[in-house]
XYZ file of C-alpha atoms in Angstrom:
395
model
C 19.144 -41.085 -47.887
C 19.889 -37.857 -49.928
C 17.065 -35.354 -50.789
C 15.838 -35.403 -54.301
C 14.841 -32.166 -56.048
C 13.337 -30.783 -59.177
C 14.832 -27.762 -60.634
C 11.799 -26.089 -62.221
C 12.347 -23.342 -64.858
C 9.371 -21.034 -65.765
C 10.646 -18.577 -68.450
C 8.088 -16.095 -69.234
C 7.705 -13.320 -71.766
C 9.124 -10.585 -69.110
C 10.408 -12.767 -66.398
C 11.904 -15.894 -65.369
C 10.690 -17.827 -62.054
C 12.369 -20.632 -60.650
C 12.354 -23.077 -57.952
C 14.197 -26.027 -56.491
C 11.196 -28.326 -55.168
C 11.827 -31.000 -52.531
C 10.169 -33.984 -54.131
C 9.084 -35.311 -50.700
C 7.884 -32.413 -48.884
C 7.003 -30.311 -51.789
C 8.795 -27.564 -50.178
C 10.842 -24.925 -52.416
C 14.606 -25.164 -51.098
C 15.334 -22.522 -53.600
C 13.121 -20.155 -55.195
C 13.449 -16.760 -57.125
C 12.205 -14.516 -59.828
C 14.192 -12.530 -62.535
C 11.738 -9.810 -63.403
C 11.304 -6.530 -65.586
C 13.248 -7.784 -68.345
C 13.766 -5.231 -71.505
C 13.340 -2.426 -68.398
C 16.257 -0.616 -66.829
C 15.506 -2.095 -63.625
C 15.887 -5.583 -64.487
C 16.592 -7.669 -61.563
C 17.033 -10.924 -60.216
C 15.985 -12.054 -56.609
C 15.866 -15.256 -54.663
C 15.462 -17.055 -51.350
C 17.439 -19.591 -49.682
C 17.353 -20.767 -46.026
C 15.233 -17.839 -45.124
C 17.931 -15.276 -46.488
C 16.684 -13.031 -49.599
C 19.098 -11.587 -52.024
C 18.371 -9.700 -55.097
C 21.253 -8.322 -57.619
C 20.482 -6.301 -61.137
C 20.797 -7.972 -64.383
C 23.452 -5.711 -66.066
C 23.448 -7.534 -69.357
C 22.331 -5.239 -72.145
C 21.837 -8.231 -74.289
C 19.130 -10.872 -73.597
C 18.142 -10.678 -69.955
C 16.605 -14.254 -70.341
C 19.892 -15.799 -71.222
C 21.656 -13.717 -68.705
C 19.186 -14.679 -65.962
C 19.066 -18.254 -66.595
C 23.140 -18.517 -66.598
C 23.081 -16.730 -63.173
C 20.599 -19.524 -62.359
C 22.956 -22.126 -63.341
C 25.873 -20.640 -61.321
C 23.585 -19.969 -58.243
C 22.626 -23.626 -58.154
C 25.962 -24.779 -58.347
C 27.386 -22.296 -55.789
C 24.572 -23.778 -53.242
C 25.765 -27.088 -53.759
C 22.130 -28.276 -54.503
C 23.131 -29.795 -58.137
C 24.143 -33.388 -57.183
C 20.558 -33.763 -55.454
C 18.451 -32.512 -58.396
C 17.033 -35.392 -60.120
C 15.291 -33.655 -62.713
C 14.546 -30.309 -64.471
C 10.923 -29.204 -65.061
C 10.151 -26.620 -67.719
C 7.046 -24.598 -68.241
C 5.956 -24.580 -72.053
C 3.416 -22.284 -73.115
C 1.857 -23.532 -76.271
C 1.774 -27.189 -77.292
C -0.797 -26.975 -80.008
C -2.594 -29.988 -80.710
C 0.887 -31.904 -80.762
C 1.066 -32.149 -76.952
C -1.963 -32.849 -74.913
C 0.275 -33.794 -71.803
C 3.421 -33.377 -70.015
C 6.397 -35.576 -72.009
C 10.097 -36.194 -71.372
C 12.405 -33.820 -73.346
C 14.245 -35.179 -76.336
C 15.408 -33.876 -79.684
C 11.950 -34.182 -81.443
C 10.350 -32.722 -78.339
C 12.451 -29.617 -78.815
C 11.871 -29.294 -82.725
C 7.846 -30.255 -81.903
C 7.975 -27.053 -79.574
C 9.573 -24.824 -82.280
C 7.025 -25.920 -84.744
C 4.338 -24.205 -82.767
C 6.390 -21.173 -81.466
C 4.815 -18.854 -83.769
C 1.660 -19.409 -81.792
C 3.161 -18.100 -78.624
C 5.572 -15.527 -79.955
C 6.390 -13.880 -76.458
C 7.074 -17.373 -74.499
C 7.693 -20.237 -76.653
C 11.143 -18.776 -77.867
C 11.765 -17.792 -74.140
C 10.640 -21.285 -72.960
C 13.484 -23.020 -75.417
C 15.944 -20.599 -73.987
C 15.459 -22.209 -70.524
C 15.206 -25.736 -72.096
C 18.517 -25.377 -74.204
C 20.295 -23.845 -71.129
C 19.570 -26.669 -68.655
C 20.442 -29.303 -71.202
C 23.581 -28.045 -71.702
C 24.205 -27.311 -67.700
C 22.488 -30.741 -66.701
C 22.983 -32.995 -69.566
C 22.796 -36.310 -67.511
C 19.534 -35.298 -65.872
C 15.934 -36.380 -67.428
C 14.329 -32.948 -68.307
C 10.222 -32.545 -68.664
C 8.315 -30.076 -70.520
C 5.152 -29.114 -68.866
C 2.410 -27.507 -71.053
C 0.026 -24.700 -70.339
C -2.272 -25.674 -72.935
C -2.725 -29.188 -71.354
C -5.441 -28.494 -68.782
C -7.749 -26.866 -71.304
C -7.793 -30.063 -73.415
C -11.044 -30.970 -71.558
C -12.782 -28.048 -73.466
C -16.099 -28.901 -75.045
C -16.016 -28.073 -78.977
C -18.740 -25.280 -78.279
C -15.972 -23.527 -76.307
C -12.760 -24.233 -78.583
C -14.165 -23.985 -81.913
C -13.974 -20.657 -83.611
C -16.794 -19.031 -85.996
C -14.857 -19.422 -88.899
C -14.630 -22.250 -91.901
C -14.452 -25.418 -90.349
C -11.821 -26.300 -92.916
C -9.349 -24.036 -91.161
C -9.691 -25.951 -88.072
C -9.213 -29.189 -90.195
C -6.425 -27.749 -92.154
C -4.195 -25.797 -89.493
C -5.774 -26.715 -86.090
C -6.970 -23.136 -85.641
C -9.044 -23.434 -82.356
C -8.880 -22.145 -78.629
C -6.344 -23.667 -76.838
C -5.988 -21.669 -73.638
C -2.877 -21.079 -71.340
C -2.054 -20.784 -67.469
C -3.052 -24.147 -67.456
C -0.609 -25.169 -64.322
C -1.853 -22.215 -62.872
C -5.687 -22.744 -63.098
C -5.228 -26.475 -62.373
C -3.451 -25.684 -59.042
C -5.463 -22.910 -57.469
C -8.771 -24.549 -58.148
C -7.318 -27.640 -56.276
C -6.186 -25.594 -53.472
C -9.504 -23.478 -53.561
C -11.403 -26.768 -53.355
C -9.453 -27.829 -50.278
C -10.326 -24.271 -48.476
C -14.078 -24.940 -49.141
C -13.437 -28.648 -48.018
C -15.294 -29.773 -51.136
C -14.203 -32.506 -53.421
C -12.587 -31.155 -56.655
C -14.658 -33.216 -59.033
C -17.854 -31.712 -57.374
C -16.375 -28.182 -57.494
C -16.706 -25.325 -59.671
C -14.838 -21.910 -59.884
C -13.997 -19.142 -62.066
C -10.317 -18.611 -62.043
C -8.822 -15.348 -62.561
C -5.173 -15.391 -63.293
C -3.907 -11.686 -63.557
C -0.161 -10.831 -64.097
C 1.990 -9.707 -67.331
C -0.171 -12.235 -68.953
C -3.956 -12.662 -67.853
C -6.747 -15.288 -68.410
C -10.027 -16.301 -66.994
C -10.648 -19.808 -66.929
C -13.842 -21.717 -65.893
C -13.490 -24.935 -63.919
C -16.466 -27.124 -63.779
C -16.204 -30.408 -61.784
C -12.356 -29.669 -61.403
C -12.041 -29.625 -65.345
C -11.547 -26.590 -67.816
C -14.795 -25.781 -69.791
C -13.863 -22.656 -71.172
C -11.050 -19.896 -71.013
C -10.284 -16.584 -72.212
C -7.189 -16.961 -74.304
C -7.455 -18.491 -77.546
C -5.363 -19.599 -80.352
C -2.740 -17.582 -78.882
C -1.763 -15.760 -75.611
C -2.866 -12.430 -77.353
C -6.768 -13.213 -76.931
C -8.882 -12.097 -74.188
C -8.210 -9.886 -71.469
C -6.138 -6.664 -71.836
C -2.642 -7.365 -70.483
C 0.862 -5.899 -70.070
C 1.838 -5.451 -73.255
C -1.106 -7.612 -75.370
C -4.341 -5.710 -76.322
C -6.408 -8.877 -75.673
C -9.603 -9.214 -77.971
C -9.701 -6.862 -80.547
C -11.845 -6.433 -83.784
C -9.997 -8.413 -86.584
C -10.980 -5.701 -89.083
C -8.409 -3.366 -87.089
C -5.797 -5.617 -88.485
C -7.093 -5.141 -92.185
C -7.555 -1.381 -91.737
C -3.770 -1.063 -90.470
C -2.383 -3.324 -93.447
C -4.548 -1.162 -95.788
C -3.074 1.799 -94.262
C 0.514 0.757 -95.049
C 1.535 -0.849 -91.899
C 3.421 -4.476 -92.309
C 2.116 -7.596 -90.976
C 5.112 -7.608 -88.346
C 4.504 -4.083 -87.381
C 0.693 -4.914 -86.739
C 1.558 -8.021 -84.464
C 4.444 -6.242 -82.757
C 2.404 -3.415 -81.581
C -0.472 -5.935 -80.611
C 1.751 -8.295 -78.739
C 4.494 -5.714 -77.156
C 2.981 -2.020 -77.731
C -0.590 -2.625 -76.280
C -2.262 -3.316 -73.004
C -1.204 -1.432 -69.978
C 1.585 0.000 -71.843
C -0.197 1.191 -74.994
C -3.170 2.583 -73.267
C -1.202 4.516 -70.549
C 1.595 5.565 -72.714
C 3.556 4.900 -69.678
C 4.355 1.375 -68.367
C 3.333 -2.214 -68.790
C 3.815 -2.825 -65.010
C 0.771 -2.639 -63.046
C 2.470 -1.694 -60.064
C 3.602 1.613 -62.146
C 0.102 2.202 -63.467
C -1.224 2.400 -59.762
C 1.720 4.727 -58.674
C 0.823 7.011 -61.487
C -2.594 7.082 -60.807
C -2.299 8.339 -57.439
C -0.151 11.423 -59.139
C -3.073 11.945 -61.580
C -2.113 10.372 -64.748
C -4.780 10.519 -67.196
C -3.284 7.664 -69.121
C -2.457 5.250 -65.954
C -6.201 5.908 -64.890
C -7.711 4.926 -68.208
C -5.535 1.763 -68.275
C -6.523 0.579 -64.841
C -10.332 1.263 -65.805
C -10.044 -0.646 -69.172
C -8.295 -3.541 -67.363
C -10.622 -3.956 -64.208
C -13.642 -3.844 -66.323
C -12.928 -6.297 -69.220
C -11.950 -8.401 -66.367
C -15.395 -7.949 -64.544
C -17.148 -8.702 -68.061
C -15.276 -11.997 -68.463
C -16.149 -13.041 -64.965
C -19.484 -12.271 -65.010
C -20.138 -13.630 -68.796
C -18.699 -16.844 -67.687
C -21.508 -17.479 -65.278
C -23.418 -19.060 -68.058
C -21.184 -22.172 -68.302
C -21.951 -23.205 -65.055
C -24.882 -24.490 -62.788
C -23.197 -23.293 -59.800
C -20.179 -21.534 -58.347
C -18.047 -22.140 -55.620
C -16.072 -19.233 -55.661
C -14.104 -16.849 -57.757
C -10.207 -17.058 -57.484
C -7.527 -14.148 -57.873
C -4.192 -15.407 -58.554
C -0.992 -14.308 -60.487
C 1.076 -11.511 -59.443
C -1.723 -8.804 -59.974
C -4.407 -11.116 -58.708
C -2.633 -12.053 -55.642
C -1.529 -8.728 -54.636
C -3.178 -5.847 -56.150
C -5.914 -4.419 -53.592
C -7.152 -1.869 -55.631
C -7.572 -3.864 -58.679
C -9.242 -6.643 -56.955
C -11.801 -4.036 -55.295
C -12.765 -2.464 -58.544
C -13.297 -5.745 -60.372
C -15.531 -6.983 -57.215
C -17.611 -3.504 -57.523
C -18.495 -4.319 -60.863
C -19.838 -7.245 -59.410
C -22.086 -6.264 -57.159
C -25.375 -7.013 -59.233
C -24.396 -10.633 -58.743
C -24.077 -10.361 -54.836
C -20.432 -9.873 -54.370
C -19.446 -7.774 -51.221
C -15.942 -6.957 -50.597
C -14.524 -7.417 -46.994
C -12.322 -4.781 -47.241
C -10.125 -6.098 -44.208
C -10.094 -9.576 -45.423
C -9.157 -8.187 -48.890
C -6.094 -6.078 -47.408
C -5.036 -9.155 -45.611
C -4.874 -11.608 -48.524
C -1.806 -10.069 -50.040
C 2.006 -10.702 -50.269
C 1.614 -14.776 -50.087
C -1.378 -14.873 -48.075
C -4.315 -16.504 -49.379
C -8.099 -16.271 -47.969
C -11.596 -15.252 -48.763
C -12.207 -11.530 -49.472
C -16.000 -11.259 -49.728
C -18.380 -10.744 -46.828
C -20.012 -13.690 -45.215
C -23.171 -15.118 -46.343
C -22.914 -13.834 -50.148
C -21.069 -15.471 -53.124
C -17.524 -16.118 -52.433
C -14.197 -14.559 -53.914
C -11.132 -15.479 -52.869
C -7.171 -15.236 -53.205
C -5.014 -18.222 -53.859
C -1.198 -17.754 -54.281
C -0.299 -20.093 -57.515
C 2.447 -22.461 -57.328
C 2.923 -23.472 -61.041
C 6.459 -24.488 -60.130
C 5.263 -27.251 -57.669
C 2.728 -28.664 -60.575
C 5.716 -28.992 -62.669
C 7.845 -30.692 -60.353
C 4.990 -33.095 -59.380
C 4.710 -34.100 -63.239
C 8.690 -34.237 -63.668
C 8.549 -36.846 -60.792
C 5.624 -38.676 -62.013
C 7.373 -38.914 -65.815
C 10.546 -40.331 -64.384
């Protein structure tokens, strides 16, 4: 019997992750990443049958569209197309319209378009992937998996804003949360690592990448998370400000800024990029720190301090805590950032195991704190596998 694969497309704000997942073994037959979109070193890399390749994305136009076109050509060239039974897509924001994964129809696309203002950096990019895949594979069932779905278990005290309730009733303004597939996956893997049933396990999951969020998982369910109505809330990120006094918006508008200028700055010119005045990439921040760049050093300090504050504040959500989970591109790989965050948590008993922390990078998982104390661990995320599993279950 021929193998059955799911093509998973995870089209983000500045990257495009993709994988062809074997639905029986769960293994990635092909995996790859387009990254640094919008920068001069935009590139696409992939791994197939143990061999790695990388090419530059030279298209000066839309790097998302260029990467998707390259992906379609690659899948065809490798002869994988005939074994693909479905295409699964990550979609960031489902509003209150989508509380679970769905098959993609014309109505699904319209409904995603209707809420794309809630995730201005992501939903349009997600739709690019959907439209390109529908054109490339018109006969295949395609599935949308929403980052917001995992957080639908949050209690009202967590998702309700401190504003007039009529704004929720009329416009559904509330905390939604994002990175749901990542937080879902790593919490299940962490429970396995500790040999504990997920419905009796509680974690604080810390997804750090170009987008970043913290999620409290109690008895396997999301009960609070740092991102809010849009992905702009919570932690400082690559280009996003994170939490900000809304009075700043009023102040800038009165200074003559347009609404578009304000939110373009908060979404695309803040975070690592804005504070450092240098780059949105954490690797560039760390490199510049070593050279004594003051802006990069300040961005590092602001970022790690805010992550630690969120982790410690989320202790109030839980009766017990089995572990802190670091994941995402930065969380999985950045030794200095993890080390600094754990240092801030020393009053809570967290003690870094320096050797273990250094070992748990570049795809390796593990506990990174000393034996006998509170646990922090690294779990590489696998959003693609979650998306593939949902796609299979729906078809």
